């Protein structure tokens, strides 16, 4: 593989430098060497980007890689490959593995595996509490000071229910510059819920999770962030109430950030009428009004990032009765195609969308070199995508080990053509390059 | 119609067809030999993941009176829910055995719908979680129709734990489809979320509504719901929403009392009320068999197989008056079938 790449003739959209123009990008030895018109290829491998968009590699703040523990569903290798195919050059791996990522040992293993594979940067998130049990603090300092340099801490999959313990966690985290991230859910209100509580749950006879269970937990968490001064990140915001709370917290000047998933931006609880567990997620698909609020929140910058909450599950587990199926869907390989609909719907501009996919999430996590800017001397993490390419989603061709994708069989518009990670081409013509990463 | 997963699958015309056809089958149940050859050679499986003796027996009798072969499969709801793959495995096993129809009862809402995607057989929902119980709604409509000339303008009060009740969901929909007016009567904790989208009216006050009702439909109050603190106590529930003799006296003279069974005497219904003539609870049970016969007959291509049989063996057809009666009924209603 050549150690130089010329990305030629693309529309360069770089939110970090406020750039939106046609330009060539020359990459050499892991870094961007030059950005400009008519750059000479020399011995560099050429990626033709005419008619395509070139932007900083996407950053996914929220993925589940299942390793260690459920390697039948996903591994760091297969998840990294899925990320690369989705245009992500960094992903944050949630700690709900078996064992949970609540120690330096697990965090370092996850980070090292990602580094060894070299397909995308894998940033481990640490658990807030020991074994994610919500009863005692995890080894937060040990993880933060480990080689993995864990900065985001969460019990995702669940929220910390004990308010006093969460306060302690936030206070402790501030000493290590950590970010407290929460799956906002007041379980006293949502317990046993299978879907969003509302008109559809009422009709289907499925127990609902009221939007207020998310709102209340988030309101509590924001209050604690105010009390402790801890940086707080709201995972997968899904309700109109949550968007309003984050907006108010930001207006107040609190260090609060938030993310939203592609599915909460595009699907509603009406999908559940099919009783198909592929639509079963947590937080659940909400009402049209919630979707509209999430879209508005993304557009005005209240929500900083689009994160997939990529949650792989084995086929047999999803091929069950609705109530028996685990929640979650996979999303890294479809994210771009799904959220480009927001640009077509006039919700936000293409540069703004790119910002929420790359620069915004990189800033939330403080990831140096990710999310742009695309300037000479910067690390080369790039994605090239065709926003007009139509393709039919075929999960059997995914790099992910799991197939729980609600867009299966649907046509999406917008496809990743190439991904450059650390100056190396890892995805070309939409496919993972042979010989990159490890064999698995 | 291939499957019956929800009462919404049926139009008013189709519901009328089922009820009309059930008239002929009701007569079969009064004969000494309660059996017709309509579904000979067909196999019906009662797949019950949740115990319900009365519904299973009703379906079993219905299938047997039509001469179908019946197999019963009783699954363990708990093990099914804990390792979900067994549900699909069971479906595929039944598929491989060439079952023609599966009557499924399951604690999980939507299970019949999932099943229908995995098998060739017709799937009949015999109750899924708190979602639906369409055949109960059909037999209830049949029972109401025996007492009132028309559903139009009829006012039906459904009383009790609506939020957890598949019977309430199916009945409210079926009654509205047929033109009746539905009032849900319960404490607010027993009412479903977004109940304003149901197209029904709501009251918390049974006593106030009683004089306006033609049908008082009482739901079973699940004792295990006590843990959820939906009402302070069963005694308090009985005090405000139970039907006792004093309240019966506030009812219209022609109004009837219904209950899907099994009853909690002394909770939703006083023992002496259950025994009144206007309590048509045992009629509901009797009609259940006829209505389920009607459904199986219509769904299992009884129509076509009768035609085939008529071609093959006209002699037998001529000697079976019940068979003639069905065919007459079918000739009348066939255009309404979807
Ligand atoms: Zn979560
Ligand atoms: Zn998650």
mmCIF file of N, CA and C in Angstrom, chain A residues 197-199 201-207 273-277 316 318-324, chain B residues 80-81 84 87-88 106-110 113-114 118 130-131 169 173 192-194 197-198 228:
data_model
loop_
_atom_site.group_PDB
_atom_site.id
_atom_site.type_symbol
_atom_site.label_atom_id
_atom_site.label_comp_id
_atom_site.label_asym_id
_atom_site.label_seq_id
_atom_site.Cartn_x
_atom_site.Cartn_y
_atom_site.Cartn_z
ATOM 1 N N UNK A 197 -44.626 4.682 25.736
ATOM 2 C CA UNK A 197 -46.012 4.716 26.197
ATOM 3 C C UNK A 197 -46.777 5.790 25.439
ATOM 4 N N UNK A 198 -47.882 5.385 24.854
ATOM 5 C CA UNK A 198 -48.689 6.336 24.105
ATOM 6 C C UNK A 198 -49.775 5.621 23.329
ATOM 7 N N UNK A 199 -50.227 6.273 22.299
ATOM 8 C CA UNK A 199 -51.341 5.760 21.511
ATOM 9 C C UNK A 199 -51.078 4.334 21.005
ATOM 10 N N UNK A 201 -48.786 1.987 22.098
ATOM 11 C CA UNK A 201 -48.687 0.972 23.160
ATOM 12 C C UNK A 201 -50.076 0.659 23.705
ATOM 13 N N UNK A 202 -50.899 1.680 23.761
ATOM 14 C CA UNK A 202 -52.269 1.504 24.247
ATOM 15 C C UNK A 202 -53.032 0.544 23.348
ATOM 16 N N UNK A 203 -52.863 0.719 22.067
ATOM 17 C CA UNK A 203 -53.549 -0.113 21.075
ATOM 18 C C UNK A 203 -52.996 -1.533 21.080
ATOM 19 N N UNK A 204 -51.670 -1.657 21.198
ATOM 20 C CA UNK A 204 -51.045 -2.972 21.090
ATOM 21 C C UNK A 204 -51.104 -3.757 22.394
ATOM 22 N N UNK A 205 -51.434 -3.082 23.476
ATOM 23 C CA UNK A 205 -51.473 -3.784 24.750
ATOM 24 C C UNK A 205 -50.090 -4.117 25.272
ATOM 25 N N UNK A 206 -49.091 -3.371 24.822
ATOM 26 C CA UNK A 206 -47.734 -3.559 25.335
ATOM 27 C C UNK A 206 -47.486 -2.517 26.413
ATOM 28 N N UNK A 207 -46.799 -2.931 27.468
ATOM 29 C CA UNK A 207 -46.540 -1.988 28.538
ATOM 30 C C UNK A 207 -45.596 -0.890 28.044
ATOM 31 N N UNK A 273 -46.194 -1.514 15.418
ATOM 32 C CA UNK A 273 -47.456 -2.182 15.112
ATOM 33 C C UNK A 273 -47.215 -3.540 14.451
ATOM 34 N N UNK A 274 -46.030 -3.711 13.878
ATOM 35 C CA UNK A 274 -45.698 -5.001 13.252
ATOM 36 C C UNK A 274 -45.274 -6.030 14.293
ATOM 37 N N UNK A 275 -45.089 -5.609 15.532
ATOM 38 C CA UNK A 275 -44.564 -6.476 16.599
ATOM 39 C C UNK A 275 -43.203 -7.063 16.226
ATOM 40 N N UNK A 276 -42.522 -6.440 15.276
ATOM 41 C CA UNK A 276 -41.218 -6.961 14.868
ATOM 42 C C UNK A 276 -40.153 -6.456 15.851
ATOM 43 N N UNK A 277 -39.500 -7.383 16.571
ATOM 44 C CA UNK A 277 -38.525 -6.960 17.586
ATOM 45 C C UNK A 277 -37.336 -6.194 17.020
ATOM 46 N N UNK A 316 -31.244 -15.360 16.675
ATOM 47 C CA UNK A 316 -32.238 -16.138 17.413
ATOM 48 C C UNK A 316 -32.836 -15.338 18.568
ATOM 49 N N UNK A 318 -33.494 -12.144 18.496
ATOM 50 C CA UNK A 318 -34.470 -11.189 17.962
ATOM 51 C C UNK A 318 -35.657 -11.898 17.298
ATOM 52 N N UNK A 319 -35.464 -13.185 16.967
ATOM 53 C CA UNK A 319 -36.554 -13.923 16.320
ATOM 54 C C UNK A 319 -37.472 -14.526 17.369
ATOM 55 N N UNK A 320 -37.762 -13.758 18.365
ATOM 56 C CA UNK A 320 -38.559 -14.266 19.472
ATOM 57 C C UNK A 320 -39.838 -13.453 19.577
ATOM 58 N N UNK A 321 -40.643 -13.793 20.565
ATOM 59 C CA UNK A 321 -41.788 -12.972 20.878
ATOM 60 C C UNK A 321 -41.268 -11.578 21.213
ATOM 61 N N UNK A 322 -42.079 -10.572 20.969
ATOM 62 C CA UNK A 322 -41.637 -9.199 21.168
ATOM 63 C C UNK A 322 -41.096 -8.976 22.577
ATOM 64 N N UNK A 323 -41.837 -9.488 23.562
ATOM 65 C CA UNK A 323 -41.455 -9.208 24.947
ATOM 66 C C UNK A 323 -40.186 -9.935 25.361
ATOM 67 N N UNK A 324 -39.869 -11.028 24.666
ATOM 68 C CA UNK A 324 -38.676 -11.797 25.022
ATOM 69 C C UNK A 324 -37.436 -11.276 24.321
ATOM 70 N N UNK B 80 -40.493 -20.305 27.482
ATOM 71 C CA UNK B 80 -40.550 -19.682 26.162
ATOM 72 C C UNK B 80 -40.049 -18.249 26.227
ATOM 73 N N UNK B 81 -40.468 -17.567 27.290
ATOM 74 C CA UNK B 81 -40.067 -16.163 27.381
ATOM 75 C C UNK B 81 -38.610 -16.016 27.784
ATOM 76 N N UNK B 84 -36.285 -17.298 24.034
ATOM 77 C CA UNK B 84 -37.275 -16.997 23.012
ATOM 78 C C UNK B 84 -37.197 -17.855 21.767
ATOM 79 N N UNK B 87 -39.889 -20.530 20.640
ATOM 80 C CA UNK B 87 -41.171 -20.216 20.013
ATOM 81 C C UNK B 87 -41.087 -20.431 18.503
ATOM 82 N N UNK B 88 -40.020 -19.938 17.910
ATOM 83 C CA UNK B 88 -39.855 -20.135 16.468
ATOM 84 C C UNK B 88 -39.614 -21.614 16.159
ATOM 85 N N UNK B 106 -50.929 -16.829 23.917
ATOM 86 C CA UNK B 106 -49.568 -16.515 24.370
ATOM 87 C C UNK B 106 -49.597 -15.303 25.290
ATOM 88 N N UNK B 107 -48.713 -15.315 26.267
ATOM 89 C CA UNK B 107 -48.664 -14.200 27.221
ATOM 90 C C UNK B 107 -48.042 -12.946 26.614
ATOM 91 N N UNK B 108 -47.382 -13.108 25.464
ATOM 92 C CA UNK B 108 -46.692 -11.966 24.872
ATOM 93 C C UNK B 108 -47.522 -11.376 23.726
ATOM 94 N N UNK B 109 -47.822 -10.086 23.817
ATOM 95 C CA UNK B 109 -48.589 -9.415 22.767
ATOM 96 C C UNK B 109 -47.847 -9.550 21.444
ATOM 97 N N UNK B 110 -48.601 -9.827 20.382
ATOM 98 C CA UNK B 110 -47.992 -9.908 19.057
ATOM 99 C C UNK B 110 -47.468 -11.281 18.695
ATOM 100 N N UNK B 113 -48.946 -12.786 15.591
ATOM 101 C CA UNK B 113 -48.474 -12.097 14.394
ATOM 102 C C UNK B 113 -47.089 -12.596 13.995
ATOM 103 N N UNK B 114 -46.204 -12.785 14.993
ATOM 104 C CA UNK B 114 -44.876 -13.337 14.718
ATOM 105 C C UNK B 114 -45.020 -14.727 14.115
ATOM 106 N N UNK B 118 -44.015 -17.179 10.197
ATOM 107 C CA UNK B 118 -43.109 -18.333 10.179
ATOM 108 C C UNK B 118 -43.761 -19.600 9.633
ATOM 109 N N UNK B 130 -51.827 -8.494 26.543
ATOM 110 C CA UNK B 130 -52.921 -7.547 26.748
ATOM 111 C C UNK B 130 -53.386 -6.976 25.409
ATOM 112 N N UNK B 131 -53.018 -7.654 24.318
ATOM 113 C CA UNK B 131 -53.300 -7.099 22.995
ATOM 114 C C UNK B 131 -54.724 -7.383 22.533
ATOM 115 N N UNK B 169 -59.820 -4.638 24.601
ATOM 116 C CA UNK B 169 -59.317 -4.082 23.332
ATOM 117 C C UNK B 169 -60.086 -4.641 22.143
ATOM 118 N N UNK B 173 -63.083 -2.479 19.878
ATOM 119 C CA UNK B 173 -62.922 -2.318 18.434
ATOM 120 C C UNK B 173 -64.077 -2.945 17.667
ATOM 121 N N UNK B 192 -56.222 2.622 29.970
ATOM 122 C CA UNK B 192 -54.968 2.628 29.204
ATOM 123 C C UNK B 192 -54.493 4.048 28.913
ATOM 124 N N UNK B 193 -53.175 4.203 28.638
ATOM 125 C CA UNK B 193 -52.687 5.519 28.240
ATOM 126 C C UNK B 193 -53.321 5.919 26.909
ATOM 127 N N UNK B 194 -53.435 7.202 26.677
ATOM 128 C CA UNK B 194 -53.955 7.737 25.412
ATOM 129 C C UNK B 194 -55.315 7.131 25.069
ATOM 130 N N UNK B 197 -57.666 8.117 22.229
ATOM 131 C CA UNK B 197 -57.507 7.714 20.825
ATOM 132 C C UNK B 197 -58.307 6.446 20.503
ATOM 133 N N UNK B 198 -59.015 5.908 21.459
ATOM 134 C CA UNK B 198 -59.751 4.661 21.252
ATOM 135 C C UNK B 198 -61.119 4.869 20.594
ATOM 136 N N UNK B 228 -49.408 -4.184 42.110
ATOM 137 C CA UNK B 228 -49.069 -2.968 41.370
ATOM 138 C C UNK B 228 -49.724 -1.732 41.956
#
